Coordinates of C-alpha atoms and ligand atoms in Angstrom, one line a residue:
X1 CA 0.0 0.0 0.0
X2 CA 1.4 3.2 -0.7
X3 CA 2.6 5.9 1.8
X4 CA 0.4 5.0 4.8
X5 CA 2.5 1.2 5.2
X6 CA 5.7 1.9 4.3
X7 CA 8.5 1.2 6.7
X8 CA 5.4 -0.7 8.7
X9 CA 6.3 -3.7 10.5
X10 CA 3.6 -3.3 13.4
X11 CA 0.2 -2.2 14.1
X12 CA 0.5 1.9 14.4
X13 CA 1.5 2.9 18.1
X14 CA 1.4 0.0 19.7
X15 CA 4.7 0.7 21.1
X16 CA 3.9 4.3 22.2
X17 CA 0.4 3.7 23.2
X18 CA 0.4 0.0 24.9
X19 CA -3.3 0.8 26.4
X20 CA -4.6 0.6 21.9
X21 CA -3.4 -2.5 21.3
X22 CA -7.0 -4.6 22.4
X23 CA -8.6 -1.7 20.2
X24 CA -6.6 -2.7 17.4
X25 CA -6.2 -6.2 17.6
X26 CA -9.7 -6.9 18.7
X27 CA -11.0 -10.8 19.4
X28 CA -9.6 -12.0 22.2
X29 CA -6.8 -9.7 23.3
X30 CA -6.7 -8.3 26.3
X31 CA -5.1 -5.0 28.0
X32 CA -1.9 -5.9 29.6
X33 CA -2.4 -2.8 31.4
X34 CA -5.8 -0.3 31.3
X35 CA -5.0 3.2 31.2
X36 CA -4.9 4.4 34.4
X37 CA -7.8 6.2 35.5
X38 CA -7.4 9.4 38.0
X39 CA -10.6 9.7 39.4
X40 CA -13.5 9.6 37.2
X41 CA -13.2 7.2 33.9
X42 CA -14.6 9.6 30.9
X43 CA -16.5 7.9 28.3
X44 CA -16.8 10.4 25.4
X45 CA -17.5 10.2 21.7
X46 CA -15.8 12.5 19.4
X47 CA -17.9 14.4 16.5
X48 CA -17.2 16.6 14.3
X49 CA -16.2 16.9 10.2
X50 CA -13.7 15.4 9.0
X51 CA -10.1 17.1 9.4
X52 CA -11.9 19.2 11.9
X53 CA -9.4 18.0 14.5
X54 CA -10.9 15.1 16.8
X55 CA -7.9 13.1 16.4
X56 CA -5.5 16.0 17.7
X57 CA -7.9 16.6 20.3
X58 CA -7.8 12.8 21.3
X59 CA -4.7 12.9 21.9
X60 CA -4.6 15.9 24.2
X61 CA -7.8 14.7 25.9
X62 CA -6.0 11.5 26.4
X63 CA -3.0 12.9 28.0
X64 CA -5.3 14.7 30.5
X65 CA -7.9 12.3 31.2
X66 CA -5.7 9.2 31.1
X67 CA -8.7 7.4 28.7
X68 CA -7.8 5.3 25.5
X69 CA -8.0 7.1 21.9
X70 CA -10.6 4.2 20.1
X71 CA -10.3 5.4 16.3
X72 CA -12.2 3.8 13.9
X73 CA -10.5 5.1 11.2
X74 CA -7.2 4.1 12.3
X75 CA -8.4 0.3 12.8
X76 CA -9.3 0.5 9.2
X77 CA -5.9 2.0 8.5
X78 CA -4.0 -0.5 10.3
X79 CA -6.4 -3.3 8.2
X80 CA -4.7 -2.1 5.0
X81 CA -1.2 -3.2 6.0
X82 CA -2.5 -6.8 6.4
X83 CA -1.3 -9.7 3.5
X84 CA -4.6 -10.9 2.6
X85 CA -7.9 -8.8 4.0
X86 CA -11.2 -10.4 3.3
X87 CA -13.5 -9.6 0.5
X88 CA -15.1 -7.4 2.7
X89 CA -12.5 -5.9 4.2
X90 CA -10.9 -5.2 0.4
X91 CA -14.5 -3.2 -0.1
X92 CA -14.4 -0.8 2.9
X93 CA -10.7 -0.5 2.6
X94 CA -11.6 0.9 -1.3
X95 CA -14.7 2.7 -0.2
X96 CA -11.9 4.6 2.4
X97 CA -10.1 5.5 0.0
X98 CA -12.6 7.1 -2.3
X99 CA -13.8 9.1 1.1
X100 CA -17.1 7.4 1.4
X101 CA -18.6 5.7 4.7
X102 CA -17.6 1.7 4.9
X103 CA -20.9 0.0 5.8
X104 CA -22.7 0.4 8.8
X105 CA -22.9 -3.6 9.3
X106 CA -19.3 -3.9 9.2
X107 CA -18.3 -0.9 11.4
X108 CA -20.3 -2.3 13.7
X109 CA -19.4 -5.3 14.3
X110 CA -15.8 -4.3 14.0
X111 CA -16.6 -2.1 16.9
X112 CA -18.4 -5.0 18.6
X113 CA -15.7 -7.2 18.6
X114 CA -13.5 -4.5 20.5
X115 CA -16.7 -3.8 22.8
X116 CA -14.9 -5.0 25.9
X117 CA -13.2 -1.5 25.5
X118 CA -16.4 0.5 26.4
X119 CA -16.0 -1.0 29.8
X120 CA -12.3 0.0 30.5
X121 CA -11.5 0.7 34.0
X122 CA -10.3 4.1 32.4
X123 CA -12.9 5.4 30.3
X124 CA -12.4 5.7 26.2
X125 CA -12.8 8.6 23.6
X126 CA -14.7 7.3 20.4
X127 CA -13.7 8.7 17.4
X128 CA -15.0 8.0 14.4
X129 CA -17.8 6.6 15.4
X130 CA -20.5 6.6 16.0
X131 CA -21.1 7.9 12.2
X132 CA -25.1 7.4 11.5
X133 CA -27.9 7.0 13.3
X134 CA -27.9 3.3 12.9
X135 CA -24.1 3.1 14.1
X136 CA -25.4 5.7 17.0
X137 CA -28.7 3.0 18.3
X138 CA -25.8 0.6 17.5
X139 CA -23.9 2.4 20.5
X140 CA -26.3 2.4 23.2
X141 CA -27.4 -0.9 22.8
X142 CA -23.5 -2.3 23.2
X143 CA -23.3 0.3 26.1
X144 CA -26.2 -0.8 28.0
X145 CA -25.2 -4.6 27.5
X146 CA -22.1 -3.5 28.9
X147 CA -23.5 -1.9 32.0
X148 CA -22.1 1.9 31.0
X149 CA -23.2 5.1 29.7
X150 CA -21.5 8.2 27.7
X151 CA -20.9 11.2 29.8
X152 CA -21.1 12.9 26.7
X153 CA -20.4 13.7 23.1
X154 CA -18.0 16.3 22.2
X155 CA -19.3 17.8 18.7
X156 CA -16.9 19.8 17.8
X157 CA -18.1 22.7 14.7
X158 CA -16.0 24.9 12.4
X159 CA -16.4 26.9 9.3
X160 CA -15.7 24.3 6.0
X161 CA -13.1 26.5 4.6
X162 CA -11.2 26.3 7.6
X163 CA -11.9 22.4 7.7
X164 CA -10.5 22.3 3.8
X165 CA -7.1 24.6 5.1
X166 CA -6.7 21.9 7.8
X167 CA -7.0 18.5 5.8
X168 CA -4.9 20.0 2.8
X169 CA -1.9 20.8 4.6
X170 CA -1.9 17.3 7.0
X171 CA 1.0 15.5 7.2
X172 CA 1.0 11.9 8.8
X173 CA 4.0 9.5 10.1
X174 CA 4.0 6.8 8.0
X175 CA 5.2 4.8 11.1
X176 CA 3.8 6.1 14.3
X177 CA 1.3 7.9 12.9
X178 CA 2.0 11.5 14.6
X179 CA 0.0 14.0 12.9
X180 CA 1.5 17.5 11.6
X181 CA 0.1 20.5 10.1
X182 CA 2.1 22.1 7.2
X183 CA 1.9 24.9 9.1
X184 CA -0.4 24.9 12.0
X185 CA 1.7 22.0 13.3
X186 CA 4.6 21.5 11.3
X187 CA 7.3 19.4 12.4
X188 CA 10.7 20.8 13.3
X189 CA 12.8 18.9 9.9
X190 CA 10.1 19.4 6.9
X191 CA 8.9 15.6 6.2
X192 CA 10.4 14.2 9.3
X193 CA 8.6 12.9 11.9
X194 CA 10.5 14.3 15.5
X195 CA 8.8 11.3 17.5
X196 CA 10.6 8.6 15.3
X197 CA 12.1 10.3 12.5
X198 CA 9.3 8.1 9.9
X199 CA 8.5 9.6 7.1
X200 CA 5.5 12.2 6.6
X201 CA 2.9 11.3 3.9
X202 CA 0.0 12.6 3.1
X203 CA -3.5 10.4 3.5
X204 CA -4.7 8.8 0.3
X205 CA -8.1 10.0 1.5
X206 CA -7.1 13.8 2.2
X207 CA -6.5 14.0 -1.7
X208 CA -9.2 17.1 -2.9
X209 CA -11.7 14.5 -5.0
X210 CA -11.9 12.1 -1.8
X211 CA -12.4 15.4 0.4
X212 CA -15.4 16.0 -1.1
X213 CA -16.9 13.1 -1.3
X214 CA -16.1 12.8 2.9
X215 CA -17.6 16.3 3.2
X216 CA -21.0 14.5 1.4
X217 CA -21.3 11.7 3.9
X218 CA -20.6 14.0 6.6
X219 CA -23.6 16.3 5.6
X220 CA -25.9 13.5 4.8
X221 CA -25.0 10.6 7.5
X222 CA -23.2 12.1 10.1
X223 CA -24.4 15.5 10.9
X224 CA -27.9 14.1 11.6
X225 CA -26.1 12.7 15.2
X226 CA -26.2 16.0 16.3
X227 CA -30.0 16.1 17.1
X228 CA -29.7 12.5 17.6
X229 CA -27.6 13.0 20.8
X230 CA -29.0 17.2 21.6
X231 CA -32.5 15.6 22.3
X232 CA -31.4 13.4 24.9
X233 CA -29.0 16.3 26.2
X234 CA -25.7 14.3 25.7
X235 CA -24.4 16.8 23.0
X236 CA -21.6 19.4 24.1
X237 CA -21.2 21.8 21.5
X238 CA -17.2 23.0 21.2
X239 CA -16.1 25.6 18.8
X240 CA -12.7 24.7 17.4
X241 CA -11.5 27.9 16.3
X242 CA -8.1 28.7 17.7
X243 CA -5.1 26.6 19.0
X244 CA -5.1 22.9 19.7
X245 CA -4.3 24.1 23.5
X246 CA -7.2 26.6 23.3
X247 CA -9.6 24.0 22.3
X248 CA -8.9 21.7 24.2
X249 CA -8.9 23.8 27.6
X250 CA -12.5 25.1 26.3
X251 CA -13.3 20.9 26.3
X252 CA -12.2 20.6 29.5
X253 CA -14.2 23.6 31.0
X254 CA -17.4 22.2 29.5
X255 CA -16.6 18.6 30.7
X256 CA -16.1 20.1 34.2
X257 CA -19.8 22.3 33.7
X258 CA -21.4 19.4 32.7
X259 CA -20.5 16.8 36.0
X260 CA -20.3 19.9 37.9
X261 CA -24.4 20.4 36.4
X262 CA -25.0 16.4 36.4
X263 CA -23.4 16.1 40.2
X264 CA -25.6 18.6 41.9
X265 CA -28.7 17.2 39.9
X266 CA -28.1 14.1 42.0
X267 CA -27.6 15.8 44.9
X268 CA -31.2 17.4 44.4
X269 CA -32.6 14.3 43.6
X270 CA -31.2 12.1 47.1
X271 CA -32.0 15.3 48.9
Ligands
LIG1 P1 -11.3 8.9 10.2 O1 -10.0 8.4 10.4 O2 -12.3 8.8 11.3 O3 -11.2 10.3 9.6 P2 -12.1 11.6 9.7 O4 -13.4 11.6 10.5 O5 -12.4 11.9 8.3 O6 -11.3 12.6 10.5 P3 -9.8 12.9 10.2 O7 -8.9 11.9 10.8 O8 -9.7 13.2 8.7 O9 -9.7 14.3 10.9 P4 -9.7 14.8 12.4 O10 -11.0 15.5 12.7 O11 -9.3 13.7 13.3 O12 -8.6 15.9 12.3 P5 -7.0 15.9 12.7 O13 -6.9 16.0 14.2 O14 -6.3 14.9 12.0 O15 -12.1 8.1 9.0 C1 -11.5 7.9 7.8 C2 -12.4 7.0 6.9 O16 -12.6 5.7 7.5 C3 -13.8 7.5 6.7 O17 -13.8 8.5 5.6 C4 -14.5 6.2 6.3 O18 -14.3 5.8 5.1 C5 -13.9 5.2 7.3 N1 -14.6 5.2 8.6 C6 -14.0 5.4 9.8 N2 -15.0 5.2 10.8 C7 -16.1 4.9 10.2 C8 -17.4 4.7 10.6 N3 -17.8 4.7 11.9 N4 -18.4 4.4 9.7 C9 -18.1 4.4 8.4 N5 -16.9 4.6 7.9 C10 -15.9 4.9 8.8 O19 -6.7 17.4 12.1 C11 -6.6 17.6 10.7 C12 -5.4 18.6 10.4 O20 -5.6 19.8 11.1 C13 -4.0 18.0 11.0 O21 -3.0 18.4 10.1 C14 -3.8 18.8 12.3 O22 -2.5 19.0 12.6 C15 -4.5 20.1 12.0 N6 -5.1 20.8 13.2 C16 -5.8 20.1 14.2 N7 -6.3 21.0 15.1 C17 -5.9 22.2 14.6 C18 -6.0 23.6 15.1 N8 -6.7 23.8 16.2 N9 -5.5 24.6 14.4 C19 -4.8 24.4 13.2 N10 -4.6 23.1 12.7 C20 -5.1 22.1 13.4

């Protein structure tokens, strides 16, 4: 595969990020060691346009709330370095490429097959999915068989144009997968990556024809999750205009609101 397997000789950051490697590997693997959880476990979902920035938010979140980054799109990613993928696997790996959705029954049971994951001792941050409503129903039912619930879905909103400005100028480690930004984010020797000196490429999927078409099944299958998950009062809006740091600091204030809301509601209610 070109660009995103080069130099590949492991599933992406399973050496920098032990905690991913039951995400990744799925069946019967295990955690060797959860992510530890200070406090409170978090269990958010991540949603937002593409290139909007959930994935470098996921890793900032992660840092701070010491969950587990569960990407969908980077399970997919990781599929397309293996020898021989199924026939099935071949078709969403093409549909990826050409920016639309993979199918909502194989995302889903992808995801259920990693479903021990949504009951980590340390909480998790979906991204990726939930993408439809069907993947969305999908989600609560595996959550309730699992005995949890979401604290809440970050949706994250900026202007397209912006959006565009960000996915154009991404840059990717073909190895460890660190994400730059030409020049929001760019790193310190251009096409170098300064966590393990891999080489940046650019994502198959972030060429302009494939943009588009992710833009569309945004739009038309994704956006809808924002009433889906506003009527029941789990949506927290986030504007990500400004910094990475900035964003994520206005995340972390409207976490804090919310339990801060959601504590003294239970309060009340024992009172
Ligand atoms: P996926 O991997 O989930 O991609 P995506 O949703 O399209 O999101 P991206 O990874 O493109 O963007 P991002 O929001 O994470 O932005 P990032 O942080 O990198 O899915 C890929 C494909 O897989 C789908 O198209 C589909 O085919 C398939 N798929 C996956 N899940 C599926 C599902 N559930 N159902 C069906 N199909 C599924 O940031 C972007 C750039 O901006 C970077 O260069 C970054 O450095 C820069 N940047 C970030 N923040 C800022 C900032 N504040 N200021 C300036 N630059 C910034």
């Amino acid at each position: 595969m070109p660009g995103w397997c080069a130099g590949m000789v492991k599933e992406p950051l399973m050496d920098s990020q032990p905690d991913r490697a039951t995400w990744f590997q799925g069946g019967e693997a295990r955690c060797d060691k959860p992510p530890s959880a200070s406090g409170k476990a978090f269990r958010l979902v991540l949603l937002g346009p593409p290139g909007v920035g959930k994935g470098t938010q996921a890793e900032l979140l992660c840092k701070r709330l010491g969950t587990c980054h569960l990407s969908t799109g980077d399970v997919f990613r990781a599929a397309q370095c293996q020898n021989e993928p199924s026939p099935a696997l071949k078709a969403a790996l093409e549909a990826m490429r050409r920016g639309e959705l993979v199918s909502d029954g194989l995302v889903i049971s992808m995801v259920t097959e990693r479903s021990d994951c949504l009951s980590c001792g340390g909480g998790f941050l979906l991204d990726g999915f939930p993408r439809t409503v069907v993947q969305a129903e999908a989600l609560d039912e595996l959550l309730e068989k699992q005995g949890v619930r979401l604290d809440g879905v970050l949706s994250f909103e900026l202007p397209i144009e912006r959006i565009v400005e960000r996915l154009s100028g991404r840059r990717t480690c073909s190895q460890c997968k660190a994400v730059y930004h030409v020049t929001a984010r760019p790193p310190r020797q251009e096409g170098i990556c300064d966590i393990c000196g891999g080489r940046l490429v650019q994502r198959e999927d972030d060429r302009p024809e494939s943009v588009r078409v992710r833009m569309q099944a945004y739009e038309e299958s994704t956006r809808p999750l924002i009433d889906y998950y506003a009527k029941d009062n789990r949506l927290i809006p986030i504007s990500a205009d400004g910094t990475p740091e900035e964003i994520l600091e206005r995340a972390l204030a409207a976490l804090h609101a919310r339990s801060v809301t959601a504590e003294a509601a239970s309060t009340s209610r024992s009172a």
